[in-house]
Coordinates of C-alpha atoms and ligand atoms in Angstrom, one line a residue:
X163 CA 192.5 179.6 -104.6
X164 CA 195.4 180.4 -101.9
X165 CA 194.4 183.6 -102.1
X166 CA 190.7 182.9 -101.5
X167 CA 190.8 180.9 -98.4
X168 CA 193.5 183.0 -96.3
X169 CA 190.8 186.2 -97.0
X170 CA 188.0 184.2 -95.5
X171 CA 190.2 183.1 -92.4
X172 CA 190.8 186.7 -91.7
X173 CA 187.1 187.7 -92.0
X174 CA 186.4 184.7 -89.4
X175 CA 189.1 186.1 -87.1
X176 CA 187.7 189.5 -87.8
X177 CA 184.1 188.3 -86.8
X178 CA 185.4 186.8 -83.2
X179 CA 187.4 189.4 -82.3
X180 CA 184.3 191.8 -82.6
X181 CA 182.2 189.4 -81.1
X182 CA 184.6 189.1 -78.3
X183 CA 184.8 192.8 -77.5
X184 CA 181.5 193.2 -77.7
X185 CA 180.2 190.3 -75.2
X186 CA 179.5 192.6 -73.0
X187 CA 177.9 193.5 -69.1
X188 CA 174.1 192.0 -69.5
X189 CA 175.4 189.1 -71.9
X190 CA 175.1 186.0 -69.8
X191 CA 178.3 184.8 -70.9
X192 CA 180.6 187.9 -70.0
X193 CA 182.5 187.7 -66.5
X194 CA 180.4 188.8 -63.6
X195 CA 181.3 191.8 -61.7
X196 CA 181.8 190.2 -58.1
X197 CA 180.7 193.1 -56.1
X198 CA 178.4 194.4 -58.2
X199 CA 176.6 190.7 -58.6
X200 CA 176.8 190.2 -54.5
X201 CA 175.6 193.6 -53.1
X202 CA 172.4 193.3 -55.7
X203 CA 171.5 189.2 -54.1
X204 CA 172.8 190.7 -51.1
X205 CA 175.5 188.5 -50.0
X206 CA 178.6 188.8 -48.3
X207 CA 181.5 190.9 -49.7
X208 CA 184.8 188.8 -49.3
X209 CA 188.3 189.9 -48.4
X210 CA 189.5 188.1 -51.6
X211 CA 186.9 189.8 -53.8
X212 CA 187.4 192.9 -52.9
X213 CA 191.3 192.1 -53.5
X214 CA 190.5 190.7 -56.9
X215 CA 188.2 193.7 -57.8
X216 CA 190.5 196.3 -56.5
X217 CA 193.4 195.1 -58.7
X218 CA 191.3 194.8 -62.1
X219 CA 189.3 198.1 -61.4
X220 CA 190.6 200.9 -58.8
X221 CA 193.1 202.8 -59.7
X222 CA 195.0 204.4 -56.7
X223 CA 197.0 207.6 -56.1
X224 CA 200.4 208.0 -56.0
X225 CA 200.8 203.9 -56.0
X226 CA 203.4 201.7 -58.1
X227 CA 200.6 199.4 -58.9
X228 CA 202.9 196.8 -60.3
X229 CA 204.5 195.9 -56.5
X230 CA 201.3 194.7 -56.0
X231 CA 201.8 192.1 -59.1
X232 CA 202.5 188.9 -56.3
X233 CA 201.6 190.9 -53.1
X234 CA 198.0 191.9 -51.1
X235 CA 196.6 195.2 -51.9
X236 CA 196.5 196.8 -47.7
X237 CA 192.4 197.7 -47.5
X238 CA 191.9 198.9 -44.5
X239 CA 188.0 198.6 -43.1
X240 CA 187.4 200.5 -39.7
X241 CA 189.2 202.6 -37.6
X242 CA 188.1 203.8 -34.0
X243 CA 190.3 206.3 -32.0
X244 CA 194.0 205.9 -33.1
X245 CA 193.8 202.7 -34.7
X246 CA 192.9 200.8 -38.2
X247 CA 191.8 197.8 -39.0
X248 CA 192.2 195.9 -42.3
X249 CA 189.6 193.5 -43.7
X250 CA 191.2 190.9 -42.4
X251 CA 191.2 192.6 -39.2
X252 CA 194.6 193.2 -38.6
X253 CA 195.1 196.2 -36.1
X254 CA 197.4 199.3 -36.7
X255 CA 198.1 202.3 -34.7
X256 CA 197.5 205.5 -36.8
X257 CA 201.0 207.3 -37.2
X258 CA 199.6 209.3 -39.9
X259 CA 196.1 210.4 -38.9
X260 CA 194.9 208.9 -42.5
X261 CA 197.0 211.8 -44.2
X262 CA 197.9 214.1 -41.9
X263 CA 194.2 214.9 -41.4
X264 CA 192.2 212.7 -39.0
X265 CA 193.2 214.9 -36.5
X266 CA 190.8 214.3 -33.4
X267 CA 190.6 210.4 -34.2
X268 CA 188.8 208.0 -36.2
X269 CA 184.8 207.0 -35.0
X270 CA 183.3 209.9 -33.7
X271 CA 179.4 209.5 -34.3
X272 CA 179.1 213.0 -33.0
X273 CA 180.6 214.2 -36.5
X274 CA 178.4 211.1 -38.1
X275 CA 175.2 212.7 -36.5
X276 CA 176.1 216.3 -37.6
X277 CA 176.2 215.2 -41.6
X278 CA 173.0 213.4 -40.7
X279 CA 171.3 216.3 -39.1
X280 CA 172.6 218.4 -42.0
X281 CA 172.0 216.1 -44.4
X282 CA 168.1 216.6 -43.4
X283 CA 168.3 219.8 -42.9
X284 CA 170.0 220.8 -46.3
X285 CA 171.9 218.3 -48.3
X286 CA 173.0 220.7 -50.2
X287 CA 173.5 223.7 -51.8
X288 CA 176.0 226.2 -53.9
X289 CA 177.8 229.2 -52.5
X290 CA 177.5 230.9 -56.3
X291 CA 175.3 233.7 -55.1
X292 CA 173.9 232.1 -52.1
X293 CA 175.3 231.2 -48.6
X294 CA 174.3 229.0 -46.7
X295 CA 174.0 228.9 -42.1
X296 CA 177.2 226.5 -42.1
X297 CA 179.2 227.9 -44.7
X298 CA 178.6 231.7 -43.1
X299 CA 179.1 230.0 -39.1
X300 CA 182.1 227.9 -40.0
X301 CA 183.3 231.5 -42.1
X302 CA 183.1 233.2 -38.5
X303 CA 184.1 230.3 -36.6
X304 CA 187.9 229.9 -38.6
X305 CA 188.4 233.8 -37.9
X306 CA 187.9 233.3 -34.4
X307 CA 191.1 231.1 -34.4
X308 CA 192.9 233.0 -36.8
X309 CA 195.6 235.9 -37.2
X310 CA 194.2 239.0 -36.3
X311 CA 194.6 240.5 -40.0
X312 CA 192.3 237.6 -41.9
X313 CA 188.9 238.5 -41.5
X314 CA 187.8 236.1 -45.2
X315 CA 187.3 232.6 -46.2
X316 CA 187.0 230.8 -49.3
X317 CA 186.2 227.6 -49.3
X318 CA 187.3 224.9 -51.1
X319 CA 187.1 221.1 -51.4
X320 CA 190.9 220.4 -49.9
X321 CA 194.3 221.8 -49.8
X322 CA 195.3 222.2 -53.1
X323 CA 192.3 224.0 -54.9
X324 CA 193.1 226.9 -51.4
X325 CA 196.7 226.8 -53.1
X326 CA 195.5 227.0 -56.6
X327 CA 192.4 229.9 -55.1
X328 CA 195.0 231.9 -53.3
X329 CA 197.4 231.9 -56.4
X330 CA 194.6 233.2 -59.2
X331 CA 193.4 235.7 -55.9
X332 CA 197.4 236.6 -55.7
X333 CA 196.9 237.4 -59.4
X334 CA 193.6 239.1 -59.9
X335 CA 194.3 241.6 -57.1
X336 CA 197.2 243.1 -58.7
X337 CA 195.7 243.3 -61.7
X338 CA 193.0 245.3 -60.2
X339 CA 195.0 247.4 -58.0
X340 CA 197.4 248.8 -60.7
X341 CA 199.9 246.5 -60.5
X342 CA 198.9 244.1 -63.4
X343 CA 202.7 242.6 -64.3
X344 CA 202.9 240.8 -60.6
X345 CA 202.0 237.4 -60.8
X346 CA 204.9 235.1 -60.5
X347 CA 205.1 232.5 -57.4
X348 CA 208.0 231.9 -54.7
X349 CA 208.5 228.2 -52.8
X350 CA 211.1 226.3 -51.6
X351 CA 212.9 223.6 -52.3
X352 CA 210.9 219.9 -51.7
X353 CA 208.0 221.8 -50.6
X354 CA 204.7 220.2 -51.7
X355 CA 201.7 222.4 -52.3
X356 CA 199.2 220.2 -54.4
X357 CA 198.6 218.2 -57.7
X358 CA 196.2 220.6 -60.3
X359 CA 198.6 222.4 -62.6
X360 CA 198.7 225.3 -61.4
X361 CA 199.3 224.2 -57.5
X362 CA 202.3 221.7 -59.0
X363 CA 203.9 224.5 -60.8
X364 CA 204.1 225.4 -57.0
X365 CA 206.0 222.3 -56.3
X366 CA 209.9 221.8 -55.2
X367 CA 209.6 218.2 -56.0
X368 CA 211.2 217.8 -59.3
X369 CA 210.1 214.2 -59.9
X370 CA 206.6 215.0 -59.5
X371 CA 206.6 217.2 -62.2
X372 CA 208.4 216.0 -65.0
X373 CA 205.8 213.8 -66.7
X374 CA 203.1 216.7 -66.9
X375 CA 205.5 219.5 -67.9
X376 CA 205.4 222.0 -69.2
X377 CA 203.3 223.5 -66.0
X378 CA 201.9 226.4 -65.0
X379 CA 205.0 228.8 -65.9
X380 CA 206.7 231.2 -63.6
X381 CA 207.3 229.8 -60.2
X382 CA 210.3 229.7 -58.9
X383 CA 212.3 227.8 -56.2
X384 CA 214.6 229.4 -53.1
X385 CA 216.1 226.9 -50.5
X386 CA 213.7 225.9 -47.3
X387 CA 215.4 225.4 -44.0
X388 CA 217.0 221.9 -43.7
X389 CA 218.9 222.5 -40.5
X390 CA 220.0 219.3 -40.4
X391 CA 221.9 219.9 -43.4
X392 CA 222.8 223.5 -43.8
X393 CA 226.4 224.1 -44.3
X394 CA 228.8 223.9 -41.3
X395 CA 229.3 227.5 -42.0
X396 CA 226.5 228.6 -40.3
X397 CA 226.8 228.5 -36.3
X398 CA 223.3 228.9 -35.4
X399 CA 219.3 228.0 -36.6
X400 CA 218.7 232.0 -36.5
X401 CA 221.6 232.6 -38.1
X402 CA 220.8 230.1 -41.3
X403 CA 217.1 231.0 -41.5
X404 CA 217.9 234.6 -42.3
X405 CA 220.3 233.2 -44.4
X406 CA 217.0 230.7 -46.2
X407 CA 215.0 233.9 -46.3
X408 CA 217.5 236.2 -48.2
X409 CA 217.7 234.0 -51.1
X410 CA 213.9 235.0 -51.5
X411 CA 214.7 238.3 -51.8
X412 CA 217.3 237.3 -54.2
X413 CA 215.0 235.4 -55.8
X414 CA 212.8 238.6 -56.0
X415 CA 215.4 241.0 -57.4
X416 CA 216.5 238.2 -59.8
X417 CA 213.5 237.5 -61.1
X418 CA 211.9 241.8 -60.7
X419 CA 210.1 242.6 -57.8
X420 CA 206.9 244.2 -60.3
X421 CA 206.6 240.7 -61.2
X422 CA 206.6 238.5 -58.0
X423 CA 202.8 238.5 -56.6
X424 CA 202.8 236.1 -53.8
X425 CA 205.7 233.3 -51.6
X426 CA 204.0 230.3 -51.3
X427 CA 205.8 228.3 -47.4
X428 CA 204.4 225.8 -44.9
X429 CA 205.1 226.5 -41.3
X430 CA 206.7 223.0 -40.9
X431 CA 207.2 221.8 -44.2
X432 CA 206.3 218.2 -44.8
X433 CA 208.1 216.9 -48.0
X434 CA 211.8 216.2 -46.7
X435 CA 210.5 215.4 -43.8
X436 CA 209.4 218.2 -40.7
X437 CA 211.6 221.2 -41.4
X438 CA 211.1 223.5 -38.9
X439 CA 212.1 227.1 -39.2
X440 CA 213.9 229.6 -36.4
X441 CA 210.9 232.7 -36.3
X442 CA 213.1 234.6 -37.3
X443 CA 213.2 233.0 -41.0
X444 CA 209.2 234.1 -40.8
X445 CA 209.8 237.4 -39.9
X446 CA 212.3 238.2 -42.1
X447 CA 210.2 237.0 -44.9
X448 CA 207.4 238.8 -43.8
X449 CA 210.1 242.4 -44.1
X450 CA 210.8 241.1 -47.5
X451 CA 206.9 240.8 -48.6
X452 CA 206.6 244.1 -47.0
X453 CA 209.4 245.5 -49.0
X454 CA 208.4 244.2 -52.8
X455 CA 204.7 244.3 -52.4
X456 CA 204.6 240.6 -52.6
X457 CA 202.0 238.5 -50.6
X458 CA 203.2 235.5 -47.9
X459 CA 200.7 232.6 -48.1
X460 CA 201.5 229.9 -45.3
X461 CA 200.2 227.1 -46.7
X462 CA 198.4 224.6 -43.6
X463 CA 197.1 222.7 -44.8
X464 CA 199.0 220.2 -42.6
X465 CA 200.1 222.5 -40.0
X466 CA 196.6 223.9 -39.6
X467 CA 194.1 222.7 -36.9
X468 CA 196.1 221.6 -33.9
X469 CA 199.1 219.7 -35.7
X470 CA 202.1 221.8 -34.4
X471 CA 201.0 223.2 -30.7
X472 CA 198.9 225.8 -32.0
X473 CA 195.3 225.7 -33.6
X474 CA 197.8 227.5 -36.6
X475 CA 200.9 227.3 -36.7
X476 CA 201.2 231.3 -37.7
X477 CA 200.2 231.7 -34.3
X478 CA 202.8 229.5 -32.7
X479 CA 206.2 231.1 -34.9
X480 CA 204.8 234.9 -35.3
X481 CA 204.0 234.3 -38.7
X482 CA 201.7 237.2 -39.8
X483 CA 200.5 236.1 -43.4
X484 CA 198.1 237.2 -46.3
X485 CA 196.4 234.6 -46.6
X486 CA 196.4 231.2 -44.9
X487 CA 196.3 227.9 -46.8
X488 CA 194.2 224.9 -44.8
X489 CA 192.2 221.9 -45.2
X490 CA 192.7 218.0 -44.0
X491 CA 192.4 218.7 -40.0
X492 CA 189.5 221.1 -40.7
X493 CA 186.7 218.4 -40.9
X494 CA 189.5 215.8 -39.4
X495 CA 188.4 214.1 -42.5
X496 CA 185.5 213.4 -42.1
X497 CA 184.3 215.1 -44.9
X498 CA 186.2 216.8 -47.6
X499 CA 187.7 220.2 -46.9
X500 CA 189.7 223.5 -47.5
X501 CA 189.5 226.7 -46.4
X502 CA 191.7 229.4 -47.5
X503 CA 191.9 232.5 -45.1
X504 CA 192.4 235.7 -46.4
X505 CA 193.2 239.2 -44.6
X506 CA 190.4 242.2 -46.2
X507 CA 192.9 243.7 -48.0
X508 CA 192.9 240.9 -50.6
X509 CA 188.5 241.1 -50.2
X510 CA 188.5 244.7 -50.5
X511 CA 188.6 245.6 -54.6
X512 CA 185.7 243.1 -54.9
X513 CA 183.7 244.8 -52.7
X514 CA 182.3 247.1 -55.4
X515 CA 180.3 247.2 -58.8
X516 CA 180.5 244.3 -61.0
X517 CA 184.0 243.0 -60.4
X518 CA 183.9 239.2 -59.9
X519 CA 186.7 236.7 -58.6
X520 CA 185.4 234.4 -61.5
X521 CA 186.5 230.6 -59.6
X522 CA 184.3 228.5 -58.0
X523 CA 184.1 224.6 -57.1
X524 CA 180.9 223.0 -56.7
X525 CA 181.7 221.3 -53.7
X526 CA 183.0 223.9 -52.6
X527 CA 182.0 224.7 -48.2
X528 CA 179.1 221.6 -48.8
X529 CA 177.0 222.4 -46.3
X530 CA 177.2 218.7 -44.8
X531 CA 181.1 219.7 -44.6
X532 CA 181.0 222.9 -43.2
X533 CA 178.4 220.7 -40.3
X534 CA 181.0 217.9 -39.8
X535 CA 184.0 220.5 -39.1
X536 CA 181.6 223.1 -36.7
X537 CA 181.1 219.7 -34.8
X538 CA 184.9 218.8 -34.9
X539 CA 185.6 221.8 -33.8
X540 CA 183.5 221.9 -30.8
X541 CA 185.3 218.5 -29.6
X542 CA 188.6 220.6 -30.1
X543 CA 187.3 223.0 -27.7
X544 CA 186.0 220.5 -25.3
X545 CA 188.3 217.7 -25.1
X546 CA 191.3 220.5 -25.6
X547 CA 193.1 218.8 -28.5
X548 CA 195.5 221.5 -29.4
X549 CA 196.3 221.6 -25.4
X550 CA 197.1 217.9 -25.5
X551 CA 199.6 218.2 -28.2
X552 CA 201.3 221.6 -26.4
X553 CA 201.6 219.8 -23.0
X554 CA 202.7 215.8 -25.1
X555 CA 204.7 217.3 -27.7
X556 CA 207.8 217.6 -25.6
X557 CA 207.6 213.9 -24.6
X558 CA 206.7 212.2 -27.6
X559 CA 209.9 213.9 -29.0
X560 CA 211.9 212.8 -26.6
X561 CA 210.4 208.9 -26.6
X562 CA 211.5 209.1 -29.9
X563 CA 214.8 210.7 -29.4
X564 CA 215.5 206.9 -27.6
X565 CA 215.8 206.1 -31.3
X566 CA 219.6 208.2 -31.5
X567 CA 221.2 205.2 -29.4
X568 CA 220.8 203.1 -33.0
X569 CA 223.2 203.5 -35.8
X570 CA 220.9 204.4 -38.6
X571 CA 218.7 207.3 -36.6
X572 CA 220.5 210.2 -37.4
X573 CA 218.2 212.8 -37.1
X574 CA 214.3 213.7 -35.3
X575 CA 212.7 216.5 -35.8
X576 CA 209.9 218.1 -36.3
X577 CA 207.2 220.1 -33.5
X578 CA 203.7 219.5 -32.0
X579 CA 202.3 216.0 -33.3
X580 CA 204.4 216.3 -36.2
X581 CA 207.8 214.5 -36.5
X582 CA 210.2 213.5 -38.6
X583 CA 213.0 210.9 -38.3
X584 CA 215.8 210.8 -41.1
X585 CA 217.5 207.6 -41.8
X586 CA 221.9 207.8 -42.1
X587 CA 224.2 206.1 -43.3
X588 CA 226.4 207.3 -41.6
X589 CA 225.5 209.0 -38.4
X590 CA 229.0 211.2 -38.4
X591 CA 229.0 212.1 -41.3
X592 CA 225.6 212.4 -42.3
X593 CA 226.0 210.8 -45.3
X594 CA 222.9 209.9 -46.7
X595 CA 221.9 206.2 -48.9
X596 CA 222.7 206.4 -52.8
X597 CA 219.1 206.2 -54.7
X598 CA 219.4 202.3 -55.0
X599 CA 219.8 201.8 -51.6
X600 CA 216.7 204.4 -50.1
X601 CA 214.9 202.5 -52.6
X602 CA 216.0 199.2 -51.2
X603 CA 215.6 200.5 -47.4
X604 CA 212.1 202.4 -48.2
X605 CA 210.3 200.4 -50.5
X606 CA 212.0 197.0 -50.3
X607 CA 211.8 197.1 -46.3
X608 CA 210.5 199.6 -44.2
X609 CA 207.2 200.6 -45.7
X610 CA 206.9 196.9 -46.0
X611 CA 207.8 196.2 -41.9
X612 CA 206.1 199.4 -40.7
X613 CA 202.9 198.1 -41.6
X614 CA 203.7 193.6 -41.0
X615 CA 204.3 195.0 -37.2
X616 CA 201.5 197.2 -36.9
X617 CA 202.4 200.9 -37.3
X618 CA 200.7 202.7 -40.4
X619 CA 203.3 206.1 -41.1
X620 CA 205.2 207.2 -43.8
X621 CA 208.5 206.1 -45.1
X622 CA 208.8 209.3 -47.3
X623 CA 211.5 208.9 -50.7
X624 CA 210.4 212.9 -51.4
X625 CA 213.9 214.4 -50.2
X626 CA 216.4 212.2 -48.0
X627 CA 215.1 208.9 -46.3
X628 CA 212.7 209.7 -43.9
X629 CA 209.9 208.3 -41.2
X630 CA 207.4 210.6 -41.2
X631 CA 204.6 210.3 -37.8
X632 CA 201.2 212.9 -37.3
X633 CA 199.0 210.2 -35.2
X634 CA 195.9 212.1 -34.1
X635 CA 195.9 214.9 -31.9
X636 CA 194.4 212.7 -29.4
X637 CA 197.3 210.2 -28.0
X638 CA 199.0 210.6 -24.7
X639 CA 202.3 208.9 -23.5
X640 CA 201.2 205.1 -23.9
X641 CA 200.8 205.6 -27.8
X642 CA 204.1 207.4 -27.4
X643 CA 205.5 204.4 -26.5
X644 CA 203.8 202.0 -28.4
X645 CA 205.4 203.9 -31.5
X646 CA 209.0 204.0 -30.4
X647 CA 208.8 200.2 -29.8
X648 CA 208.0 199.5 -33.1
X649 CA 209.8 201.4 -35.0
X650 CA 213.2 200.3 -32.5
X651 CA 212.0 197.0 -33.8
X652 CA 212.0 197.4 -37.4
X653 CA 215.2 200.0 -37.5
X654 CA 216.9 197.9 -35.5
X655 CA 217.8 195.3 -38.2
X656 CA 217.1 198.0 -41.0
X657 CA 221.5 198.8 -41.4
X658 CA 222.5 195.5 -42.1
X659 CA 219.9 195.5 -45.5
X660 CA 223.0 197.0 -46.7
Ligands
PLP31 C1 201.4 221.6 -47.4 C2 200.3 221.0 -48.4 N1 199.9 221.5 -49.6 C3 198.5 221.0 -50.2 C4 198.2 219.9 -50.0 C5 197.3 218.9 -51.3 O1 196.1 219.1 -50.3 P1 194.9 218.3 -50.7 O2 195.4 216.7 -51.4 O3 193.4 218.1 -49.9 O4 194.7 218.7 -52.2 C6 198.9 218.9 -49.6 C7 198.6 217.6 -49.2 O5 198.9 216.7 -48.3 C8 200.4 219.9 -48.3 O6 200.5 219.0 -47.5

């Protein structure tokens, strides 16, 4: 009897659970999707509704969702010039140009008009065996700014895809030109090159890769050019740079030159905090690449389109790349677009017979993105945004250097409108923070406090503790002071947190 009863109970519980699980959209008793309903009924969507829905449905990138359990998600709703505003109307200076990318500043109507015009003309057409006017015109325009040996453009939708494409092109190029074993890539410690499995393999940040191993094999790391932390035996940055470049040759020999296809470097390495390099470094890398027939890929995802004070940082530092990865600032991020710029040598094997690069992306060179990029570059030219950076970069740095009077500020470095402030425990010894201290300082204090004081920038935790700045290229002395004042206010009490 007892057995029968317990079976019946189980059956009822099973049916109840099934009914619960099948109560879905359309069922009057199902919980309402508030934003869907509000849109349908033409009702106002409130910040509270957005917050609730974001917590329920949105998976944000590179985000510790756990940290928002008892905290509001910052929801940005509006942007104008070099300011962004959250849903509550709070104003922030955009010290990072979105993600190192809104180079021409926010809210430019002419870019919206260019998009609108293109949508009404040719909304979309792929670049797969067909071309369209905006892509053709943009390719030529990019070549007009690029180093003189660059003559070909392969479009993508962003930087990581361009990195991925560069590696695939390098592999196929060598297969088609009688060096089929050349396939490996050398890149630098702590460098970030994207998240797809090939680009992530090239990335030099172990913590970012760990959960996705095994990644695409055949990538190897060499030292970056962190001059602040270079051994004291190096007397000049030039000497250190040549030493660092020679590590590439060492790695090539270790791995066998017949197996190495390419070296990827950023002209100014972002991760770790704006590592610049002496021009001798890039000259030596070029010599090494020539000696062993290896392709030099300059990843200008961030440094491109004026960020360094030249249109491309390759020009600024005299780098002669075989390929240049570009993205972000190409459209000032009003549209997603990437462009891999290449020398004709790399395209040449693809010009004959049935040869083909079996690689591409549906939305690469989207006509609307290309039209916006062209208009964006018109803005660059008409307002001389690159010149603005070149003229004001030294003053920007000098303004930030006032912060050296704070005990926590160890090093301020970078170029153009791209600077990092490295925070240290002891200025004299350059002692850095332990992992728990670093966590407490960056995540527990700085990230939130900077926002609270009205500065959106990055408190970076991929190398040593740095604050990174990459504002729109439109800003000037007034905004440099504004940024310095907020940093001063936030950094002054920072040391007392330990
Ligand atoms: C140097 C570098 N390469 C590649 C990427 C990846 O670009 P995306 O996020 O557009 O794929 C980034 C992104 O910040 C980057 O900084």
